[in-house]
Short mmCIF file of C-alpha atoms in Angstrom, two decimals:
data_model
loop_
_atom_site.label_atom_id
_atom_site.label_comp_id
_atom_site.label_asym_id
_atom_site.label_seq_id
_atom_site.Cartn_x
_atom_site.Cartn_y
_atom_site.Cartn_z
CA UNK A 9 0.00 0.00 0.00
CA UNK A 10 2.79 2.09 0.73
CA UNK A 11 2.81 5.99 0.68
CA UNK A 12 -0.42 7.22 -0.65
CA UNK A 13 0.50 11.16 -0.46
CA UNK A 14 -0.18 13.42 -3.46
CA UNK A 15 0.75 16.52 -3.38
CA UNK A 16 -1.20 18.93 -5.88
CA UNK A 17 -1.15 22.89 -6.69
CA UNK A 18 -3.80 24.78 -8.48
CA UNK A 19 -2.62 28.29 -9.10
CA UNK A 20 -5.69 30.39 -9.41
CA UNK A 21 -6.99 34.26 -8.89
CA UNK A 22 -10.49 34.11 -9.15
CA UNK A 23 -13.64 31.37 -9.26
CA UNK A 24 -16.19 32.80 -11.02
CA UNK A 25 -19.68 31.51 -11.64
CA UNK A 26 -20.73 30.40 -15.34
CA UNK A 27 -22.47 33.57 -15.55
CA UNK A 28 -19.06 35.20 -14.85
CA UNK A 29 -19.91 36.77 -11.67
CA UNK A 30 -16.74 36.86 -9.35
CA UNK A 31 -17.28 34.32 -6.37
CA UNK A 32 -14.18 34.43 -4.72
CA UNK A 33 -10.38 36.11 -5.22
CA UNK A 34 -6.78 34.88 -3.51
CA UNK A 35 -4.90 37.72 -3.08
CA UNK A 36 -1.06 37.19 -3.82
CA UNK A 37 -0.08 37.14 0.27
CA UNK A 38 -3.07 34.14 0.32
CA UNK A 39 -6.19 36.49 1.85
CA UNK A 40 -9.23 34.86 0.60
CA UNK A 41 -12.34 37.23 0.33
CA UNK A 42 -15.70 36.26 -1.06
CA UNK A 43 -18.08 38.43 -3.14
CA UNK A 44 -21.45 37.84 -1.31
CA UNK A 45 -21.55 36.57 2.33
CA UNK A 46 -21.47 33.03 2.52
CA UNK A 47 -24.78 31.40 4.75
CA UNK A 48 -24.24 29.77 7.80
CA UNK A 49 -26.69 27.51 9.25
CA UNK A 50 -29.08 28.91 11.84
CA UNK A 51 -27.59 28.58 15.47
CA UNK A 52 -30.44 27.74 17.84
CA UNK A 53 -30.49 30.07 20.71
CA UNK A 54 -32.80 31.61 23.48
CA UNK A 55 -32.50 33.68 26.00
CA UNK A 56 -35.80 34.61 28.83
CA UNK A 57 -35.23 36.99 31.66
CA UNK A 58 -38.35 37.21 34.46
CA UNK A 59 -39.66 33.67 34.36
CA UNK A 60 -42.60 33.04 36.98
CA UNK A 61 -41.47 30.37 39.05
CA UNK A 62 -44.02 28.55 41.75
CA UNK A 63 -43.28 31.04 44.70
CA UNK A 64 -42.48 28.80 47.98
CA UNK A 65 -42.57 25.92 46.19
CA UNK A 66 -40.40 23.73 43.66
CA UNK A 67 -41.47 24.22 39.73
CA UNK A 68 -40.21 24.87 36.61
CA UNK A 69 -39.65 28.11 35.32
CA UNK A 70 -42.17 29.62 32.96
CA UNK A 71 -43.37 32.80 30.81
CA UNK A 72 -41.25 35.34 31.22
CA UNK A 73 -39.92 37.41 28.14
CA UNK A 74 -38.19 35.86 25.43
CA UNK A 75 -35.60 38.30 24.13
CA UNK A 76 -34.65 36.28 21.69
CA UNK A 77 -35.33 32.79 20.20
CA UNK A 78 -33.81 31.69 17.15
CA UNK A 79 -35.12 28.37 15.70
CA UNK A 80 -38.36 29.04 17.99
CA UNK A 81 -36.87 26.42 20.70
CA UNK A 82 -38.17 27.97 23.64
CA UNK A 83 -41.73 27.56 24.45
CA UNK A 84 -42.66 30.00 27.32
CA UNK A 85 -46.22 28.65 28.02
CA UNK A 86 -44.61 25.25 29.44
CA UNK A 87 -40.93 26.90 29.78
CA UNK A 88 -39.06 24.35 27.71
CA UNK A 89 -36.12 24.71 25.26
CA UNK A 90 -36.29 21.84 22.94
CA UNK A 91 -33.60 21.03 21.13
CA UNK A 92 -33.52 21.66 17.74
CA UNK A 93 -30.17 20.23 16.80
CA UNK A 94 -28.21 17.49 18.35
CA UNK A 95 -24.80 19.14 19.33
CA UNK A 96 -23.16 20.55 22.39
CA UNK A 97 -25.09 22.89 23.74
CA UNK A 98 -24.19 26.01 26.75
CA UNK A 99 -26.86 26.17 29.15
CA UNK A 100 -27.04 28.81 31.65
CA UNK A 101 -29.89 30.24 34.42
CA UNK A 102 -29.83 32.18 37.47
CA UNK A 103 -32.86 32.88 39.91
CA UNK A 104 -33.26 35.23 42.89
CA UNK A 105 -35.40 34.04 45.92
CA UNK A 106 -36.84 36.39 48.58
CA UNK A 107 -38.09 35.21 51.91
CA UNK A 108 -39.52 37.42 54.26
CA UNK A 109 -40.03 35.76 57.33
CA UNK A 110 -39.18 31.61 56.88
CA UNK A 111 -36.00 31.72 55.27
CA UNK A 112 -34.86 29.33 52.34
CA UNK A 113 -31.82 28.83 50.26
CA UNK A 114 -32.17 29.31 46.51
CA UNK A 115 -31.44 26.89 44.02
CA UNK A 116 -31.08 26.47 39.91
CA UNK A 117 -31.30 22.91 38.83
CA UNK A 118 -31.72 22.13 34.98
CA UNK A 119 -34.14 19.06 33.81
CA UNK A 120 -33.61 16.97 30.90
CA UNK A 121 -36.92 15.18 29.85
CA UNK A 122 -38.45 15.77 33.58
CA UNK A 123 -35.42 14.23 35.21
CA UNK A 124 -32.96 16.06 36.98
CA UNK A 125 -29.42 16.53 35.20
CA UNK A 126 -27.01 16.34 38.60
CA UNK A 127 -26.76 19.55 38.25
CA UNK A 128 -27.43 22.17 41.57
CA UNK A 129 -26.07 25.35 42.18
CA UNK A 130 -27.48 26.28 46.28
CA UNK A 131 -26.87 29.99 47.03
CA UNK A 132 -27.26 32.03 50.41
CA UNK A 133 -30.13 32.38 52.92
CA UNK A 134 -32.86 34.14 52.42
CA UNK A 135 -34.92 35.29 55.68
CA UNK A 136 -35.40 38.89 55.10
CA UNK A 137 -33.63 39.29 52.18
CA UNK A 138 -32.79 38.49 48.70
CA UNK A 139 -30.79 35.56 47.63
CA UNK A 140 -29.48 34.42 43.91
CA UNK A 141 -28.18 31.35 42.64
CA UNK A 142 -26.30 30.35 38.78
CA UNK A 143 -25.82 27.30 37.09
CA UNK A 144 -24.12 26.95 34.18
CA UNK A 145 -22.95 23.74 32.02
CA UNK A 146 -22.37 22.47 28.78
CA UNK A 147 -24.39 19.33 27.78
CA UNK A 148 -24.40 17.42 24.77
CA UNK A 149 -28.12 16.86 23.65
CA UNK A 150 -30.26 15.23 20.65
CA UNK A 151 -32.43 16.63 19.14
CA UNK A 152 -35.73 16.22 20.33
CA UNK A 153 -34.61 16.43 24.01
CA UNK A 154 -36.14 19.16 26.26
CA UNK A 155 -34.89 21.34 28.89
CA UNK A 156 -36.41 23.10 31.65
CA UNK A 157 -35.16 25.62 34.66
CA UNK A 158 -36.39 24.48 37.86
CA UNK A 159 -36.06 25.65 41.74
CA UNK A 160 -36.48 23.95 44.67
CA UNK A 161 -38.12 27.45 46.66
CA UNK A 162 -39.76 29.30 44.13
CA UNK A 163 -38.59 32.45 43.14
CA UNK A 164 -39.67 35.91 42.09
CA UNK A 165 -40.65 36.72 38.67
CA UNK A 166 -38.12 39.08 38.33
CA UNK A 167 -34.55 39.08 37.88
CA UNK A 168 -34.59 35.24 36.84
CA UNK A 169 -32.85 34.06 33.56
CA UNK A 170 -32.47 31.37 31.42
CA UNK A 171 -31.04 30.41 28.23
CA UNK A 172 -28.94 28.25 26.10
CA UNK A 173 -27.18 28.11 22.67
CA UNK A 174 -25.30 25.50 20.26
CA UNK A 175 -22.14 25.31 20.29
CA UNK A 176 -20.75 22.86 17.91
#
């Protein structure tokens, strides 16, 4: 079988389209610039600040406004980002608990399908005052799978986050 290398050079300054429209040019140091921006597939990203999380109680994160939601992944009436594309995939969410008499810690825990990920953040105690947790990870995901923000105290529906984007 033996060494299979070839080694090839094409010495050219411009592909053009058969209708003789420029497509691309290599410059003599190498720089590569195209005539018309080249697509790139959609990215799937959201991002939701004030969801409405069960106060004093554990629930999933819900509502809220979407600021953005490309590839319409994020449902807010049920509070799920369903993945759109299977890839690696950022997933971040914060949530501020206040308790004015009790006291509770805050938490941010991610679901995957309606089971928890292993994932907790726990922040500070809240008796009188405010409290915030974040959780962030990366997670590689199918598509198909869905993801939800969830805390184990409730929260205000204010100041909460969540969101998530591909990666790779």
């Amino acid at each position: 079988y033996g060494d299979c290398t070839m080694t090839s050079t094409i010495k050219v300054q411009n592909i053009k389209h058969t209708n003789d429209t420029t497509a691309m040019t290599i410059a003599t140091g190498g720089a590569v610039t195209f005539s018309q921006t080249m697509a790139q597939p959609t990215q799937p990203r959201f991002y939701v600040r004030n969801l409405n999380f069960p106060y004093q109680t554990g629930g999933y994160g819900t509502g809220g406004t979407v600021d953005i939601n490309i590839g319409a992944c994020y449902d807010s009436s049920n509070g799920r980002f369903t993945v759109p594309v299977t890839g690696t995939y950022m997933l971040m969410m914060m949530t501020q608990y206040y308790d004015g008499a009790t006291g509770s810690y805050v938490t941010c825990k991610f679901y995957k399908n309606g089971s928890n990920m292993g994932l907790e953040a726990y922040a500070g105690y809240a008796q009188a005052s405010h409290a915030q947790a974040y959780l962030n990870t990366m997670a590689v995901l199918n598509a198909g799978d869905y993801i939800n923000a969830f805390t184990d105290f409730g929260a205000r529906d204010i100041q909460n986050n969540f969101l998530g984007y591909l990666i790779q």
